[in-house]
PDB file of C-alpha atoms in Angstrom:
ATOM      1  CA  GLY A   1      20.436 -72.323 -35.939  1.00 69.00           C
ATOM      2  CA  ALA A   2      20.433 -71.548 -39.501  1.00 81.00           C
ATOM      3  CA  VAL A   3      23.525 -73.231 -41.485  1.00 90.00           C
ATOM      4  CA  VAL A   4      25.128 -73.108 -44.094  1.00 94.00           C
ATOM      5  CA  SER A   5      27.881 -75.679 -45.530  1.00 96.00           C
ATOM      6  CA  GLN A   6      30.590 -75.136 -47.695  1.00 97.00           C
ATOM      7  CA  HIS A   7      33.239 -77.650 -49.561  1.00 97.00           C
ATOM      8  CA  PRO A   8      35.700 -77.886 -50.129  1.00 97.00           C
ATOM      9  CA  SER A   9      37.528 -76.237 -47.603  1.00 97.00           C
ATOM     10  CA  ARG A  10      40.778 -76.354 -49.075  1.00 97.00           C
ATOM     11  CA  VAL A  11      41.628 -77.431 -52.735  1.00 97.00           C
ATOM     12  CA  ILE A  12      44.936 -76.821 -54.832  1.00 97.00           C
ATOM     13  CA  CYS A  13      44.483 -76.899 -58.721  1.00 96.00           C
ATOM     14  CA  LYS A  14      46.900 -76.457 -61.558  1.00 97.00           C
ATOM     15  CA  SER A  15      46.783 -73.589 -63.684  1.00 97.00           C
ATOM     16  CA  GLY A  16      44.189 -73.733 -66.687  1.00 97.00           C
ATOM     17  CA  THR A  17      41.817 -76.166 -64.862  1.00 97.00           C
ATOM     18  CA  SER A  18      38.268 -75.460 -63.343  1.00 97.00           C
ATOM     19  CA  VAL A  19      37.249 -75.821 -59.487  1.00 98.00           C
ATOM     20  CA  LYS A  20      33.940 -75.960 -58.301  1.00 98.00           C
ATOM     21  CA  ILE A  21      32.846 -75.049 -54.874  1.00 98.00           C
ATOM     22  CA  GLU A  22      29.664 -75.917 -53.344  1.00 97.00           C
ATOM     23  CA  CYS A  23      27.405 -74.177 -50.934  1.00 96.00           C
ATOM     24  CA  ARG A  24      24.524 -75.482 -49.282  1.00 95.00           C
ATOM     25  CA  SER A  25      22.030 -74.412 -47.072  1.00 93.00           C
ATOM     26  CA  LEU A  26      20.958 -77.037 -44.462  1.00 93.00           C
ATOM     27  CA  ASP A  27      18.098 -76.396 -42.512  1.00 87.00           C
ATOM     28  CA  PHE A  28      16.585 -73.865 -44.548  1.00 88.00           C
ATOM     29  CA  GLN A  29      15.729 -72.789 -48.165  1.00 89.00           C
ATOM     30  CA  ALA A  30      17.817 -69.854 -49.546  1.00 88.00           C
ATOM     31  CA  THR A  31      16.455 -68.263 -52.415  1.00 87.00           C
ATOM     32  CA  THR A  32      19.303 -66.166 -52.512  1.00 90.00           C
ATOM     33  CA  MET A  33      22.696 -66.544 -51.913  1.00 93.00           C
ATOM     34  CA  PHE A  34      25.963 -64.578 -52.015  1.00 94.00           C
ATOM     35  CA  TRP A  35      29.752 -65.220 -52.906  1.00 97.00           C
ATOM     36  CA  TYR A  36      32.463 -63.101 -51.083  1.00 96.00           C
ATOM     37  CA  ARG A  37      36.361 -62.925 -51.981  1.00 97.00           C
ATOM     38  CA  GLN A  38      38.525 -62.549 -49.155  1.00 96.00           C
ATOM     39  CA  PHE A  39      42.413 -61.792 -49.583  1.00 93.00           C
ATOM     40  CA  PRO A  40      44.836 -62.271 -46.678  1.00 89.00           C
ATOM     41  CA  LYS A  41      44.297 -59.593 -44.221  1.00 85.00           C
ATOM     42  CA  GLN A  42      41.538 -57.663 -45.874  1.00 90.00           C
ATOM     43  CA  SER A  43      37.743 -57.785 -45.767  1.00 93.00           C
ATOM     44  CA  LEU A  44      35.128 -59.393 -47.640  1.00 94.00           C
ATOM     45  CA  MET A  45      34.555 -58.078 -51.048  1.00 94.00           C
ATOM     46  CA  LEU A  46      30.950 -59.323 -52.694  1.00 94.00           C
ATOM     47  CA  MET A  47      31.636 -61.210 -56.005  1.00 95.00           C
ATOM     48  CA  ALA A  48      28.102 -61.963 -56.966  1.00 95.00           C
ATOM     49  CA  THR A  49      24.314 -62.812 -55.855  1.00 93.00           C
ATOM     50  CA  SER A  50      23.278 -66.011 -56.467  1.00 92.00           C
ATOM     51  CA  ASN A  51      19.186 -66.340 -57.352  1.00 89.00           C
ATOM     52  CA  GLU A  52      17.896 -69.831 -57.489  1.00 88.00           C
ATOM     53  CA  GLY A  53      16.151 -70.400 -60.908  1.00 85.00           C
ATOM     54  CA  SER A  54      17.620 -67.157 -62.460  1.00 87.00           C
ATOM     55  CA  LYS A  55      21.035 -65.647 -63.582  1.00 90.00           C
ATOM     56  CA  ALA A  56      23.488 -64.543 -61.042  1.00 93.00           C
ATOM     57  CA  THR A  57      23.876 -60.644 -60.432  1.00 93.00           C
ATOM     58  CA  TYR A  58      27.850 -59.884 -60.709  1.00 95.00           C
ATOM     59  CA  GLU A  59      29.614 -57.133 -58.973  1.00 93.00           C
ATOM     60  CA  GLN A  60      31.600 -54.537 -61.005  1.00 93.00           C
ATOM     61  CA  GLY A  61      34.732 -55.991 -62.018  1.00 93.00           C
ATOM     62  CA  VAL A  62      33.616 -60.124 -61.676  1.00 95.00           C
ATOM     63  CA  GLU A  63      34.123 -61.755 -65.062  1.00 94.00           C
ATOM     64  CA  LYS A  64      30.912 -63.801 -64.774  1.00 93.00           C
ATOM     65  CA  ASP A  65      32.393 -66.016 -67.719  1.00 95.00           C
ATOM     66  CA  LYS A  66      35.315 -66.708 -65.354  1.00 96.00           C
ATOM     67  CA  PHE A  67      33.440 -67.344 -62.239  1.00 97.00           C
ATOM     68  CA  LEU A  68      30.239 -69.243 -62.886  1.00 96.00           C
ATOM     69  CA  ILE A  69      27.567 -69.360 -60.528  1.00 95.00           C
ATOM     70  CA  ASN A  70      24.754 -72.060 -60.548  1.00 92.00           C
ATOM     71  CA  HIS A  71      21.683 -71.502 -58.133  1.00 91.00           C
ATOM     72  CA  ALA A  72      19.783 -74.533 -59.382  1.00 84.00           C
ATOM     73  CA  SER A  73      17.649 -75.627 -56.144  1.00 90.00           C
ATOM     74  CA  LEU A  74      16.782 -73.793 -52.944  1.00 90.00           C
ATOM     75  CA  THR A  75      19.510 -75.176 -50.823  1.00 93.00           C
ATOM     76  CA  LEU A  76      22.271 -75.288 -53.067  1.00 94.00           C
ATOM     77  CA  SER A  77      24.293 -72.903 -55.110  1.00 95.00           C
ATOM     78  CA  THR A  78      27.844 -73.483 -56.819  1.00 96.00           C
ATOM     79  CA  LEU A  79      30.816 -71.083 -58.094  1.00 97.00           C
ATOM     80  CA  THR A  80      33.084 -72.704 -60.523  1.00 97.00           C
ATOM     81  CA  VAL A  81      36.373 -70.961 -61.041  1.00 98.00           C
ATOM     82  CA  THR A  82      37.008 -71.789 -64.612  1.00 97.00           C
ATOM     83  CA  SER A  83      40.792 -71.897 -66.395  1.00 97.00           C
ATOM     84  CA  ALA A  84      41.956 -70.951 -62.867  1.00 97.00           C
ATOM     85  CA  HIS A  85      45.224 -68.718 -62.497  1.00 96.00           C
ATOM     86  CA  PRO A  86      47.747 -68.155 -59.626  1.00 96.00           C
ATOM     87  CA  GLU A  87      45.810 -64.696 -59.201  1.00 95.00           C
ATOM     88  CA  ASP A  88      42.698 -66.056 -58.466  1.00 96.00           C
ATOM     89  CA  SER A  89      43.728 -68.243 -55.168  1.00 97.00           C
ATOM     90  CA  SER A  90      42.270 -66.667 -52.224  1.00 96.00           C
ATOM     91  CA  PHE A  91      39.546 -67.355 -49.668  1.00 97.00           C
ATOM     92  CA  TYR A  92      36.093 -67.930 -51.145  1.00 98.00           C
ATOM     93  CA  ILE A  93      33.125 -67.641 -48.612  1.00 97.00           C
ATOM     94  CA  CYS A  94      29.159 -67.860 -49.275  1.00 97.00           C
ATOM     95  CA  SER A  95      26.362 -66.859 -47.244  1.00 95.00           C
ATOM     96  CA  ALA A  96      22.483 -66.484 -47.400  1.00 92.00           C
ATOM     97  CA  HIS A  97      20.238 -65.200 -44.834  1.00 82.00           C
ATOM     98  CA  TYR A  98      17.186 -66.333 -43.113  1.00 76.00           C
ATOM     99  CA  GLY A  99      14.313 -65.104 -42.022  1.00 70.00           C
ATOM    100  CA  THR A 100      14.330 -61.423 -42.783  1.00 70.00           C
ATOM    101  CA  PRO A 101      17.633 -59.901 -44.149  1.00 64.00           C
ATOM    102  CA  ASN A 102      17.675 -57.572 -41.337  1.00 67.00           C
ATOM    103  CA  TYR A 103      17.924 -60.374 -38.702  1.00 68.00           C
ATOM    104  CA  GLY A 104      20.129 -63.113 -40.345  1.00 69.00           C
ATOM    105  CA  TYR A 105      22.949 -63.827 -42.463  1.00 87.00           C
ATOM    106  CA  THR A 106      24.865 -67.242 -41.869  1.00 91.00           C
ATOM    107  CA  PHE A 107      28.010 -67.836 -43.359  1.00 94.00           C
ATOM    108  CA  GLY A 108      30.034 -70.863 -44.870  1.00 96.00           C
ATOM    109  CA  SER A 109      33.380 -72.153 -43.359  1.00 96.00           C
ATOM    110  CA  GLY A 110      35.061 -70.728 -46.453  1.00 97.00           C
ATOM    111  CA  THR A 111      37.318 -72.237 -49.401  1.00 98.00           C
ATOM    112  CA  ARG A 112      40.886 -71.767 -49.632  1.00 97.00           C
ATOM    113  CA  LEU A 113      41.913 -72.012 -52.964  1.00 97.00           C
ATOM    114  CA  THR A 114      45.590 -72.362 -53.892  1.00 97.00           C
ATOM    115  CA  VAL A 115      46.278 -72.419 -57.884  1.00 97.00           C
ATOM    116  CA  VAL A 116      49.657 -73.488 -58.883  1.00 97.00           C
TER     117      VAL A 116
ATOM    118  CA  THR B   1      28.194 -47.574 -53.800  1.00 55.00           C
ATOM    119  CA  GLN B   2      27.807 -47.789 -50.125  1.00 60.00           C
ATOM    120  CA  LEU B   3      31.227 -47.785 -48.245  1.00 85.00           C
ATOM    121  CA  LEU B   4      31.811 -48.549 -44.464  1.00 92.00           C
ATOM    122  CA  GLU B   5      35.007 -47.349 -43.017  1.00 94.00           C
ATOM    123  CA  GLN B   6      36.117 -49.446 -40.087  1.00 96.00           C
ATOM    124  CA  SER B   7      38.714 -48.059 -37.844  1.00 96.00           C
ATOM    125  CA  PRO B   8      41.129 -48.821 -36.166  1.00 97.00           C
ATOM    126  CA  GLN B   9      42.259 -51.295 -38.755  1.00 95.00           C
ATOM    127  CA  PHE B  10      44.846 -52.780 -36.386  1.00 96.00           C
ATOM    128  CA  LEU B  11      44.648 -52.774 -32.619  1.00 97.00           C
ATOM    129  CA  SER B  12      47.369 -54.643 -30.170  1.00 97.00           C
ATOM    130  CA  ILE B  13      46.473 -54.514 -26.622  1.00 97.00           C
ATOM    131  CA  GLN B  14      47.572 -56.152 -23.372  1.00 97.00           C
ATOM    132  CA  GLU B  15      44.729 -57.936 -21.414  1.00 98.00           C
ATOM    133  CA  GLY B  16      41.971 -56.137 -19.096  1.00 98.00           C
ATOM    134  CA  GLU B  17      42.400 -53.164 -21.455  1.00 98.00           C
ATOM    135  CA  ASN B  18      39.206 -51.482 -23.005  1.00 98.00           C
ATOM    136  CA  LEU B  19      38.787 -50.816 -26.614  1.00 98.00           C
ATOM    137  CA  THR B  20      36.286 -49.262 -29.468  1.00 98.00           C
ATOM    138  CA  VAL B  21      36.064 -50.078 -33.074  1.00 98.00           C
ATOM    139  CA  TYR B  22      34.236 -47.612 -35.049  1.00 97.00           C
ATOM    140  CA  CYS B  23      32.330 -48.047 -38.218  1.00 97.00           C
ATOM    141  CA  ASN B  24      31.066 -45.153 -40.176  1.00 96.00           C
ATOM    142  CA  SER B  25      29.402 -44.344 -43.353  1.00 94.00           C
ATOM    143  CA  SER B  26      27.519 -41.776 -45.138  1.00 91.00           C
ATOM    144  CA  SER B  27      24.800 -44.057 -46.179  1.00 91.00           C
ATOM    145  CA  VAL B  28      21.762 -45.055 -44.047  1.00 92.00           C
ATOM    146  CA  PHE B  29      21.719 -48.741 -43.380  1.00 91.00           C
ATOM    147  CA  SER B  30      18.371 -50.759 -42.691  1.00 90.00           C
ATOM    148  CA  SER B  31      20.360 -52.825 -40.114  1.00 90.00           C
ATOM    149  CA  LEU B  32      23.907 -53.071 -39.107  1.00 93.00           C
ATOM    150  CA  GLN B  33      25.578 -56.502 -37.964  1.00 94.00           C
ATOM    151  CA  TRP B  34      29.245 -57.278 -36.342  1.00 96.00           C
ATOM    152  CA  TYR B  35      31.144 -60.334 -37.435  1.00 95.00           C
ATOM    153  CA  ARG B  36      34.036 -61.944 -35.833  1.00 96.00           C
ATOM    154  CA  GLN B  37      36.200 -64.163 -38.244  1.00 95.00           C
ATOM    155  CA  GLU B  38      38.772 -66.640 -37.460  1.00 92.00           C
ATOM    156  CA  PRO B  39      41.696 -67.492 -39.782  1.00 90.00           C
ATOM    157  CA  GLY B  40      40.604 -69.739 -42.177  1.00 91.00           C
ATOM    158  CA  GLU B  41      36.739 -69.785 -41.456  1.00 93.00           C
ATOM    159  CA  GLY B  42      33.757 -67.992 -42.189  1.00 94.00           C
ATOM    160  CA  PRO B  43      32.550 -64.576 -40.265  1.00 94.00           C
ATOM    161  CA  VAL B  44      30.355 -65.624 -37.401  1.00 93.00           C
ATOM    162  CA  LEU B  45      27.709 -63.239 -36.563  1.00 91.00           C
ATOM    163  CA  LEU B  46      27.880 -61.270 -33.265  1.00 94.00           C
ATOM    164  CA  VAL B  47      24.961 -59.006 -33.209  1.00 93.00           C
ATOM    165  CA  THR B  48      22.715 -57.135 -35.585  1.00 92.00           C
ATOM    166  CA  VAL B  49      21.168 -53.736 -34.430  1.00 93.00           C
ATOM    167  CA  VAL B  50      18.122 -52.186 -36.502  1.00 92.00           C
ATOM    168  CA  THR B  51      16.928 -49.271 -34.408  1.00 92.00           C
ATOM    169  CA  GLY B  52      18.834 -46.175 -34.665  1.00 94.00           C
ATOM    170  CA  GLY B  53      20.283 -45.252 -31.016  1.00 95.00           C
ATOM    171  CA  GLU B  54      19.962 -49.145 -30.266  1.00 95.00           C
ATOM    172  CA  VAL B  55      22.414 -50.290 -27.849  1.00 97.00           C
ATOM    173  CA  LYS B  56      22.798 -54.216 -27.335  1.00 96.00           C
ATOM    174  CA  LYS B  57      25.438 -55.996 -24.641  1.00 97.00           C
ATOM    175  CA  LEU B  58      26.947 -59.498 -25.324  1.00 94.00           C
ATOM    176  CA  LYS B  59      28.907 -60.076 -21.988  1.00 96.00           C
ATOM    177  CA  ARG B  60      31.745 -57.613 -22.250  1.00 97.00           C
ATOM    178  CA  LEU B  61      30.700 -56.574 -25.795  1.00 97.00           C
ATOM    179  CA  THR B  62      28.631 -53.479 -26.128  1.00 98.00           C
ATOM    180  CA  PHE B  63      27.175 -52.542 -29.647  1.00 97.00           C
ATOM    181  CA  GLN B  64      25.690 -49.362 -30.730  1.00 97.00           C
ATOM    182  CA  PHE B  65      23.836 -48.101 -33.539  1.00 96.00           C
ATOM    183  CA  GLY B  66      24.028 -44.340 -34.638  1.00 95.00           C
ATOM    184  CA  ASP B  67      20.895 -42.509 -34.103  1.00 95.00           C
ATOM    185  CA  ALA B  68      20.887 -41.744 -37.932  1.00 95.00           C
ATOM    186  CA  ARG B  69      21.465 -45.500 -38.690  1.00 93.00           C
ATOM    187  CA  LYS B  70      24.804 -44.513 -40.720  1.00 94.00           C
ATOM    188  CA  ASP B  71      27.427 -45.602 -37.687  1.00 95.00           C
ATOM    189  CA  SER B  72      28.246 -47.911 -35.308  1.00 97.00           C
ATOM    190  CA  SER B  73      30.554 -48.870 -32.499  1.00 98.00           C
ATOM    191  CA  LEU B  74      32.002 -52.067 -30.721  1.00 98.00           C
ATOM    192  CA  HIS B  75      33.470 -51.618 -27.333  1.00 98.00           C
ATOM    193  CA  ILE B  76      35.283 -54.363 -25.350  1.00 98.00           C
ATOM    194  CA  THR B  77      35.588 -53.880 -21.681  1.00 98.00           C
ATOM    195  CA  ALA B  78      38.632 -55.812 -19.748  1.00 98.00           C
ATOM    196  CA  ALA B  79      39.554 -57.526 -23.338  1.00 98.00           C
ATOM    197  CA  GLN B  80      40.949 -61.160 -22.912  1.00 97.00           C
ATOM    198  CA  PRO B  81      43.474 -62.820 -25.474  1.00 96.00           C
ATOM    199  CA  GLY B  82      40.387 -65.093 -26.528  1.00 95.00           C
ATOM    200  CA  ASP B  83      38.860 -61.758 -27.838  1.00 96.00           C
ATOM    201  CA  THR B  84      41.815 -61.960 -30.444  1.00 96.00           C
ATOM    202  CA  GLY B  85      40.642 -61.829 -34.063  1.00 95.00           C
ATOM    203  CA  LEU B  86      39.328 -60.046 -36.871  1.00 96.00           C
ATOM    204  CA  TYR B  87      36.065 -58.123 -36.210  1.00 97.00           C
ATOM    205  CA  LEU B  88      33.766 -56.921 -39.472  1.00 96.00           C
ATOM    206  CA  CYS B  89      30.831 -54.653 -39.122  1.00 96.00           C
ATOM    207  CA  ALA B  90      28.487 -55.204 -42.083  1.00 94.00           C
ATOM    208  CA  GLY B  91      25.749 -52.789 -43.163  1.00 92.00           C
ATOM    209  CA  ASN B  92      22.399 -53.998 -44.809  1.00 88.00           C
ATOM    210  CA  ALA B  93      20.492 -51.855 -47.449  1.00 83.00           C
ATOM    211  CA  GLY B  94      18.564 -53.671 -50.428  1.00 77.00           C
ATOM    212  CA  ASN B  95      18.788 -57.123 -49.234  1.00 74.00           C
ATOM    213  CA  MET B  96      22.829 -56.740 -49.596  1.00 81.00           C
ATOM    214  CA  LEU B  97      25.478 -56.787 -46.986  1.00 86.00           C
ATOM    215  CA  THR B  98      28.456 -53.964 -47.366  1.00 89.00           C
ATOM    216  CA  PHE B  99      31.215 -54.735 -45.293  1.00 93.00           C
ATOM    217  CA  GLY B 100      33.590 -52.697 -43.667  1.00 95.00           C
ATOM    218  CA  GLY B 101      37.384 -53.102 -43.840  1.00 94.00           C
ATOM    219  CA  GLY B 102      37.762 -54.872 -40.929  1.00 96.00           C
ATOM    220  CA  THR B 103      39.716 -54.595 -37.461  1.00 97.00           C
ATOM    221  CA  ARG B 104      42.652 -57.059 -36.571  1.00 96.00           C
ATOM    222  CA  LEU B 105      42.809 -57.199 -32.845  1.00 97.00           C
ATOM    223  CA  MET B 106      45.327 -58.926 -30.701  1.00 97.00           C
ATOM    224  CA  VAL B 107      45.296 -58.933 -27.145  1.00 97.00           C
ATOM    225  CA  LYS B 108      48.445 -59.898 -25.315  1.00 97.00           C
ATOM    226  CA  PRO B 109      48.263 -61.806 -22.168  1.00 96.00           C
TER     227      PRO B 109
END
């Protein structure tokens, strides 16, 4: 089946530094990928929609200059958390759909970001 | 903004009991999906329902899509400790998923 590989699975960084998270579709091409954020014991909140070859679409309240998204190829999207602060600590998850959107969304395994 | 209300938020039951999780919205979705998520992992797709009134079964799990495609339910028969986890419904509209708040299920042996 369609697999999305997300790296790293865990990262700890110091306040003020930047962290890049990668999301790769392994056996299919993903023109669109989605980035979610999940706080403990809460559901997934969509941050942005990543479009190959064009600018990402950000949800209301998500700072595009802080959460940089690059979707340079049909198999790779990256999310960079710039100038990270402790409040950015969260579980970040990417996903992509394969086939028709009605039938398939596959998710990465998530990245646990801790900013100290 | 399309909202999905999922209930209950938490459910703690004994092994062998039955349970139902509900997902309701005032919006119509082209499809609705149910996921299960383990701690520290991404959600894993359980089922997709597309047609109003559709019922799908996955072993002890029964999923139903409302006739108007605005609501869905997940029924688990004879729950087992291995069913413990976070269950998420997600509605698909406009090539985007909207997630419900999740139901955290704990099945005690």
